[in-house]
Coordinates of C-alpha atoms in Angstrom, one line a residue:
M28 CA 18.4 7.7 9.3
S29 CA 16.5 4.7 10.7
K30 CA 13.4 5.9 8.7
V31 CA 15.5 5.8 5.5
E32 CA 16.8 2.4 6.2
T33 CA 13.2 1.2 6.9
L34 CA 12.0 2.7 3.6
L35 CA 14.9 1.0 1.7
K36 CA 14.0 -2.3 3.1
Q37 CA 10.5 -2.0 1.6
R38 CA 10.7 -4.0 -1.7
E39 CA 8.0 -1.8 -3.2
F40 CA 10.1 1.3 -2.7
R41 CA 13.2 -0.4 -4.2
T42 CA 11.0 -1.3 -7.2
F43 CA 9.9 2.3 -7.5
L44 CA 13.6 3.4 -7.5
F45 CA 14.3 0.8 -10.2
L46 CA 11.5 2.4 -12.3
I47 CA 13.0 5.9 -11.8
L48 CA 16.4 4.5 -12.8
L49 CA 15.0 3.0 -15.9
F50 CA 13.5 6.3 -17.0
V51 CA 16.8 8.1 -16.3
I52 CA 18.9 5.6 -18.4
A53 CA 16.4 5.5 -21.2
G54 CA 16.2 9.3 -21.1
I55 CA 20.0 9.7 -21.4
V56 CA 19.9 7.6 -24.6
N57 CA 16.9 9.4 -26.0
M58 CA 15.5 12.5 -24.3
D59 CA 12.1 12.0 -26.2
F60 CA 11.4 9.0 -23.9
L61 CA 11.0 11.5 -21.0
S62 CA 8.4 13.6 -22.9
L63 CA 5.1 14.1 -21.1
G64 CA 3.3 12.4 -24.1
N65 CA 5.4 9.3 -23.9
I66 CA 5.0 9.0 -20.1
Q67 CA 1.3 9.3 -20.5
N68 CA 1.3 6.6 -23.1
V69 CA 3.4 4.3 -20.9
L70 CA 1.1 4.7 -18.0
K71 CA -2.0 4.2 -20.2
S72 CA -0.5 1.1 -21.8
S73 CA 0.4 -0.3 -18.3
L74 CA -3.2 -0.3 -17.1
L75 CA -3.9 -3.6 -18.9
Y76 CA -0.9 -5.1 -17.1
I77 CA -1.8 -3.6 -13.8
V78 CA -5.2 -5.2 -13.8
L79 CA -3.7 -8.6 -14.7
A80 CA -1.0 -8.2 -12.0
I81 CA -3.8 -7.5 -9.4
G82 CA -5.3 -10.8 -10.1
M83 CA -2.0 -12.6 -10.3
T84 CA -1.1 -11.3 -6.9
F85 CA -4.0 -13.1 -5.2
V86 CA -3.0 -16.4 -6.7
L87 CA 0.7 -16.0 -6.0
L88 CA 0.0 -15.0 -2.4
T89 CA -1.6 -18.4 -1.9
G90 CA 1.5 -20.2 -3.2
N91 CA 0.0 -21.0 -6.6
I92 CA 0.4 -19.6 -10.2
D93 CA -2.1 -18.9 -13.0
I94 CA -0.7 -19.4 -16.5
S95 CA -4.1 -19.2 -18.2
V96 CA -4.6 -15.4 -17.9
G97 CA -3.6 -14.8 -21.5
G98 CA -6.2 -17.3 -22.8
V99 CA -8.9 -15.8 -20.5
L100 CA -8.1 -12.3 -21.9
G101 CA -8.2 -13.4 -25.5
L102 CA -11.5 -15.5 -25.1
S103 CA -13.2 -12.7 -23.1
A104 CA -12.2 -10.1 -25.6
A105 CA -13.3 -12.2 -28.5
V106 CA -16.7 -13.1 -27.1
S107 CA -17.5 -9.5 -25.9
G108 CA -16.2 -8.2 -29.2
I109 CA -18.5 -10.3 -31.2
I110 CA -21.5 -9.4 -28.9
L111 CA -20.7 -5.7 -29.4
R112 CA -20.2 -6.0 -33.1
D113 CA -23.6 -7.6 -33.4
G114 CA -25.3 -4.7 -31.8
A115 CA -25.6 -5.8 -28.1
S116 CA -25.2 -3.3 -25.3
I117 CA -21.8 -2.6 -23.6
I118 CA -23.3 -3.6 -20.2
L119 CA -24.2 -7.1 -21.6
A120 CA -20.7 -7.5 -23.1
I121 CA -19.1 -6.6 -19.8
F122 CA -21.4 -9.0 -17.9
I123 CA -20.7 -11.9 -20.3
A124 CA -16.9 -11.2 -20.1
I125 CA -16.9 -11.2 -16.3
L126 CA -19.1 -14.4 -16.3
I127 CA -16.5 -16.1 -18.5
G128 CA -13.8 -15.1 -16.0
I129 CA -15.8 -16.4 -13.0
L130 CA -16.5 -19.8 -14.8
I131 CA -12.9 -20.4 -15.8
G132 CA -11.5 -19.3 -12.4
L133 CA -13.8 -21.6 -10.7
I134 CA -12.8 -24.5 -12.9
N135 CA -9.1 -23.7 -12.2
G136 CA -9.8 -23.4 -8.5
L137 CA -11.7 -26.6 -8.1
G138 CA -9.1 -28.4 -10.2
V139 CA -6.3 -27.3 -7.8
T140 CA -8.2 -27.7 -4.5
I141 CA -10.5 -30.6 -5.1
L142 CA -8.6 -32.7 -7.7
K143 CA -5.2 -31.7 -6.3
I144 CA -3.8 -30.9 -9.7
S145 CA -0.7 -28.7 -9.7
S146 CA -1.7 -25.0 -10.4
F147 CA 0.9 -24.8 -13.0
I148 CA -0.4 -27.9 -14.9
M149 CA -4.0 -27.0 -14.4
T150 CA -3.8 -23.5 -15.7
L151 CA -1.3 -24.4 -18.5
G152 CA -3.8 -27.0 -19.8
M153 CA -6.6 -24.4 -19.4
L154 CA -4.6 -22.0 -21.5
G155 CA -4.3 -24.5 -24.4
I156 CA -8.0 -25.2 -24.2
L157 CA -9.0 -21.6 -24.2
R158 CA -6.9 -20.8 -27.2
V159 CA -8.6 -23.6 -29.2
I160 CA -12.0 -22.4 -28.1
Q161 CA -11.2 -18.8 -29.2
V162 CA -10.1 -19.9 -32.6
I163 CA -13.3 -22.1 -33.1
Y164 CA -15.6 -19.4 -31.8
T165 CA -14.1 -16.7 -34.0
D166 CA -13.6 -19.1 -36.9
G167 CA -10.0 -18.0 -36.9
K168 CA -10.8 -14.5 -38.0
W169 CA -10.1 -11.1 -36.5
I170 CA -12.9 -9.2 -34.8
E171 CA -13.2 -5.7 -36.2
N172 CA -15.8 -2.9 -36.5
L173 CA -16.4 -2.5 -32.8
P174 CA -18.8 0.2 -31.8
L175 CA -17.2 3.7 -31.5
A176 CA -18.8 4.2 -28.1
F177 CA -17.0 1.1 -26.7
K178 CA -13.6 2.2 -28.2
Q179 CA -14.0 5.6 -26.6
L180 CA -14.4 4.2 -23.1
S181 CA -10.6 4.0 -22.7
Q182 CA -10.2 7.5 -24.0
L183 CA -12.5 9.4 -21.6
N184 CA -10.8 12.0 -19.5
I185 CA -11.7 13.8 -16.3
F186 CA -9.9 17.1 -15.7
G187 CA -7.3 16.0 -18.2
I188 CA -6.8 12.6 -16.4
N189 CA -7.7 9.3 -18.1
M190 CA -10.9 8.0 -16.4
L191 CA -9.8 4.4 -16.7
A192 CA -6.5 5.3 -15.0
I193 CA -8.4 6.8 -12.1
I194 CA -10.6 3.7 -11.7
V195 CA -7.5 1.4 -11.8
I196 CA -5.6 3.5 -9.2
V197 CA -8.6 3.6 -6.9
A198 CA -9.0 -0.2 -7.3
V199 CA -5.3 -0.8 -6.4
M200 CA -5.6 1.3 -3.2
V201 CA -8.8 -0.4 -2.1
I202 CA -7.5 -3.9 -2.8
Q203 CA -4.2 -3.0 -1.0
L204 CA -6.1 -2.0 2.1
Y205 CA -8.2 -5.2 1.9
L206 CA -5.2 -7.5 1.6
S207 CA -3.1 -5.7 4.3
K208 CA -5.8 -4.5 6.8
G209 CA -8.8 -6.7 6.3
N210 CA -9.1 -9.8 8.4
K211 CA -10.3 -12.0 5.5
G212 CA -8.0 -10.2 3.0
R213 CA -5.0 -11.5 5.0
Y214 CA -6.1 -15.1 4.6
F215 CA -4.6 -15.2 1.1
A216 CA -1.1 -14.4 2.4
A217 CA -1.6 -16.6 5.5
I218 CA -2.4 -19.6 3.3
G219 CA 0.7 -19.1 1.1
D220 CA 3.0 -18.5 4.2
N221 CA 1.8 -21.6 6.1
E222 CA -1.0 -23.6 4.7
D223 CA -1.1 -26.1 7.6
G224 CA -1.1 -23.3 10.1
A225 CA -3.9 -21.6 8.3
I226 CA -6.0 -24.8 8.4
L227 CA -5.4 -25.1 12.1
L228 CA -6.5 -21.5 12.6
G229 CA -9.8 -22.3 10.9
I230 CA -9.2 -20.5 7.7
P231 CA -11.2 -22.1 4.8
V232 CA -8.1 -22.7 2.7
K233 CA -9.8 -24.5 -0.3
R234 CA -12.4 -21.8 -0.5
Y235 CA -9.9 -18.9 -0.5
K236 CA -7.6 -20.6 -3.0
T237 CA -10.6 -20.9 -5.3
Y238 CA -11.5 -17.3 -4.7
A239 CA -7.9 -16.4 -5.7
F240 CA -8.3 -18.1 -9.1
I241 CA -11.7 -16.6 -9.7
I242 CA -10.3 -13.1 -9.0
S243 CA -7.4 -13.7 -11.3
S244 CA -9.6 -14.8 -14.2
V245 CA -12.1 -12.0 -13.6
C246 CA -9.2 -9.5 -13.7
A247 CA -8.1 -11.2 -17.0
S248 CA -11.6 -10.8 -18.4
I249 CA -11.6 -7.1 -17.5
A250 CA -8.2 -6.8 -19.1
G251 CA -9.6 -8.3 -22.2
L252 CA -12.3 -5.6 -22.3
I253 CA -9.6 -2.9 -21.8
F254 CA -7.5 -4.5 -24.6
A255 CA -10.4 -4.5 -27.0
S256 CA -11.3 -0.9 -26.1
Q257 CA -7.7 0.4 -26.4
I258 CA -6.8 -1.5 -29.6
G259 CA -10.2 -1.3 -31.3
F260 CA -10.0 -4.9 -32.7
I261 CA -9.3 -8.4 -31.4
S262 CA -6.9 -10.7 -33.2
T263 CA -6.8 -14.5 -32.9
T264 CA -3.5 -14.1 -31.0
A265 CA -4.8 -11.5 -28.4
G266 CA -3.1 -12.0 -25.1
L267 CA -0.5 -14.5 -26.5
G268 CA 2.5 -14.8 -24.2
I269 CA 1.2 -12.0 -21.9
E270 CA 1.2 -14.4 -18.9
M271 CA 5.1 -14.4 -18.8
T272 CA 5.1 -10.6 -18.7
V273 CA 2.5 -10.5 -16.0
I274 CA 4.2 -13.0 -13.8
A275 CA 7.6 -11.2 -14.2
A276 CA 5.9 -7.9 -13.4
T277 CA 4.2 -9.2 -10.3
V278 CA 7.3 -10.9 -8.9
L279 CA 9.4 -7.8 -9.8
G280 CA 7.0 -5.8 -7.7
G281 CA 7.8 -7.9 -4.7
V282 CA 5.2 -10.8 -4.8
S283 CA 6.9 -14.0 -3.8
L284 CA 6.6 -17.0 -6.1
I285 CA 6.4 -19.3 -3.0
G286 CA 3.5 -17.4 -1.5
G287 CA 2.8 -15.4 1.6
L288 CA 4.5 -12.2 0.6
G289 CA 3.7 -9.3 -1.7
S290 CA 1.4 -6.3 -2.4
V291 CA -0.8 -5.1 -5.3
V292 CA 1.0 -1.8 -5.1
G293 CA 4.3 -3.4 -5.8
A294 CA 2.8 -5.6 -8.5
S295 CA 1.3 -2.5 -10.1
I296 CA 4.8 -0.8 -10.1
G297 CA 6.2 -3.9 -11.6
A298 CA 3.6 -3.8 -14.4
I299 CA 4.6 -0.2 -15.2
I300 CA 8.2 -1.2 -15.2
M301 CA 7.6 -4.0 -17.8
T302 CA 5.6 -1.6 -20.0
S303 CA 8.3 1.0 -19.6
I304 CA 11.0 -1.5 -20.7
I305 CA 9.0 -2.3 -23.9
S306 CA 8.6 1.4 -24.6
A307 CA 12.3 2.1 -23.8
L308 CA 13.5 -0.5 -26.3
V309 CA 11.6 1.3 -29.0
Y310 CA 13.2 4.7 -28.2
M311 CA 16.6 3.0 -27.8
K312 CA 16.1 1.6 -31.3
V313 CA 16.4 -2.1 -30.1
P314 CA 14.8 -4.6 -32.6
A315 CA 11.4 -5.8 -31.5
F316 CA 12.4 -9.4 -31.5
W317 CA 14.6 -8.8 -28.4
N318 CA 11.5 -8.0 -26.3
D319 CA 10.8 -11.7 -25.5
A320 CA 14.4 -12.5 -24.8
I321 CA 14.8 -9.5 -22.5
S322 CA 11.4 -10.3 -20.7
G323 CA 12.5 -14.0 -20.3
S324 CA 16.0 -13.0 -19.0
L325 CA 14.5 -10.6 -16.6
L326 CA 12.0 -13.3 -15.4
I327 CA 14.9 -15.7 -14.7
I328 CA 16.9 -13.1 -12.9
I329 CA 13.8 -12.2 -10.8
V330 CA 13.0 -15.8 -9.9
V331 CA 16.6 -16.5 -8.9
T332 CA 16.7 -13.4 -6.8
D333 CA 13.4 -14.3 -5.2
A334 CA 14.5 -17.7 -4.3
F335 CA 17.7 -16.3 -2.8
L336 CA 15.8 -13.8 -0.7
A337 CA 13.3 -16.4 0.4
R338 CA 16.2 -18.7 1.5
K339 CA 17.8 -15.9 3.3
S340 CA 14.6 -14.9 5.1
S341 CA 14.0 -18.5 6.1
K342 CA 17.4 -18.8 7.6
Q343 CA 17.0 -15.5 9.5
A344 CA 13.6 -16.6 10.8
K345 CA 15.1 -19.9 12.0
R346 CA 18.0 -18.0 13.7
E347 CA 15.6 -15.7 15.5
R348 CA 13.5 -18.7 16.7
L349 CA 16.6 -20.4 18.0
N350 CA 17.8 -17.3 19.8
A351 CA 14.4 -17.0 21.4
R352 CA 14.6 -20.5 22.7
V353 CA 18.0 -20.0 24.1
I354 CA 17.0 -16.9 25.9
Q355 CA 14.0 -18.6 27.4
K356 CA 16.0 -21.5 28.5
E357 CA 18.6 -19.2 30.2
V358 CA 15.8 -17.3 31.9

């Protein structure tokens, strides 16, 4: 019984149960939602959000936030798309996209750590700048006629399993081990949990905060490549509003908005849930314009719940410290 209680206390497990419940409810309304083909489509569509959620997890763990991921996705997809359309190699397009992510992440990180700009303001401003750059670079036109070889990258299968899905799942497992078991991987959560304490322990806080923003932007650039490969074209609005969905997915998966708590496994499950909700609305014949309203409402509920749980956890920690002091005094 104690093992069951321990399992239920894990936020990732509760998030997984919510995912199962979502599928059951949607399946009751429309059994076609539970078809193998739809489940595969949901998982395939969620890969983009999982990659974005991985990057967002690093930033949130440090107690910051990255609003610019949608802009990074759009610009990276546009630049790499034009490069591919003009006949360059796929490797060069991937290299340029990742380079864009590193540069933008570095600017965000330095703005937050050196200039002391709020991460919300810094990345929100960067989002607006990137949107303008994308429109100017593409001349406000869609990018089409991408090479067939590039579009087929997201369709490759190994033993009937999508190769991209395998790569993403392996990446999630490796990153989870790094963040939970690696000494330096735990720096990110330590910074978000107690920044002053992390400084006293000798952790290079500014450097790892910057790393977090770079990782987030690189993940957004990779997501841009996935987007271009899956969709086959890049519109001027590519990635528009996706940051809200990613933040909601990440927090839904158990990553705290105040930092110091969360995992990429939970964030990945949250990404699948958000994708499943969009798919479920289609099968339940809910008008598409409700998507943003439902995502926004869910984000508010998640944030309020997260704040409540954080306050409760803080009170519990203070109570335990007080009890420990009383016991020591009595001894």
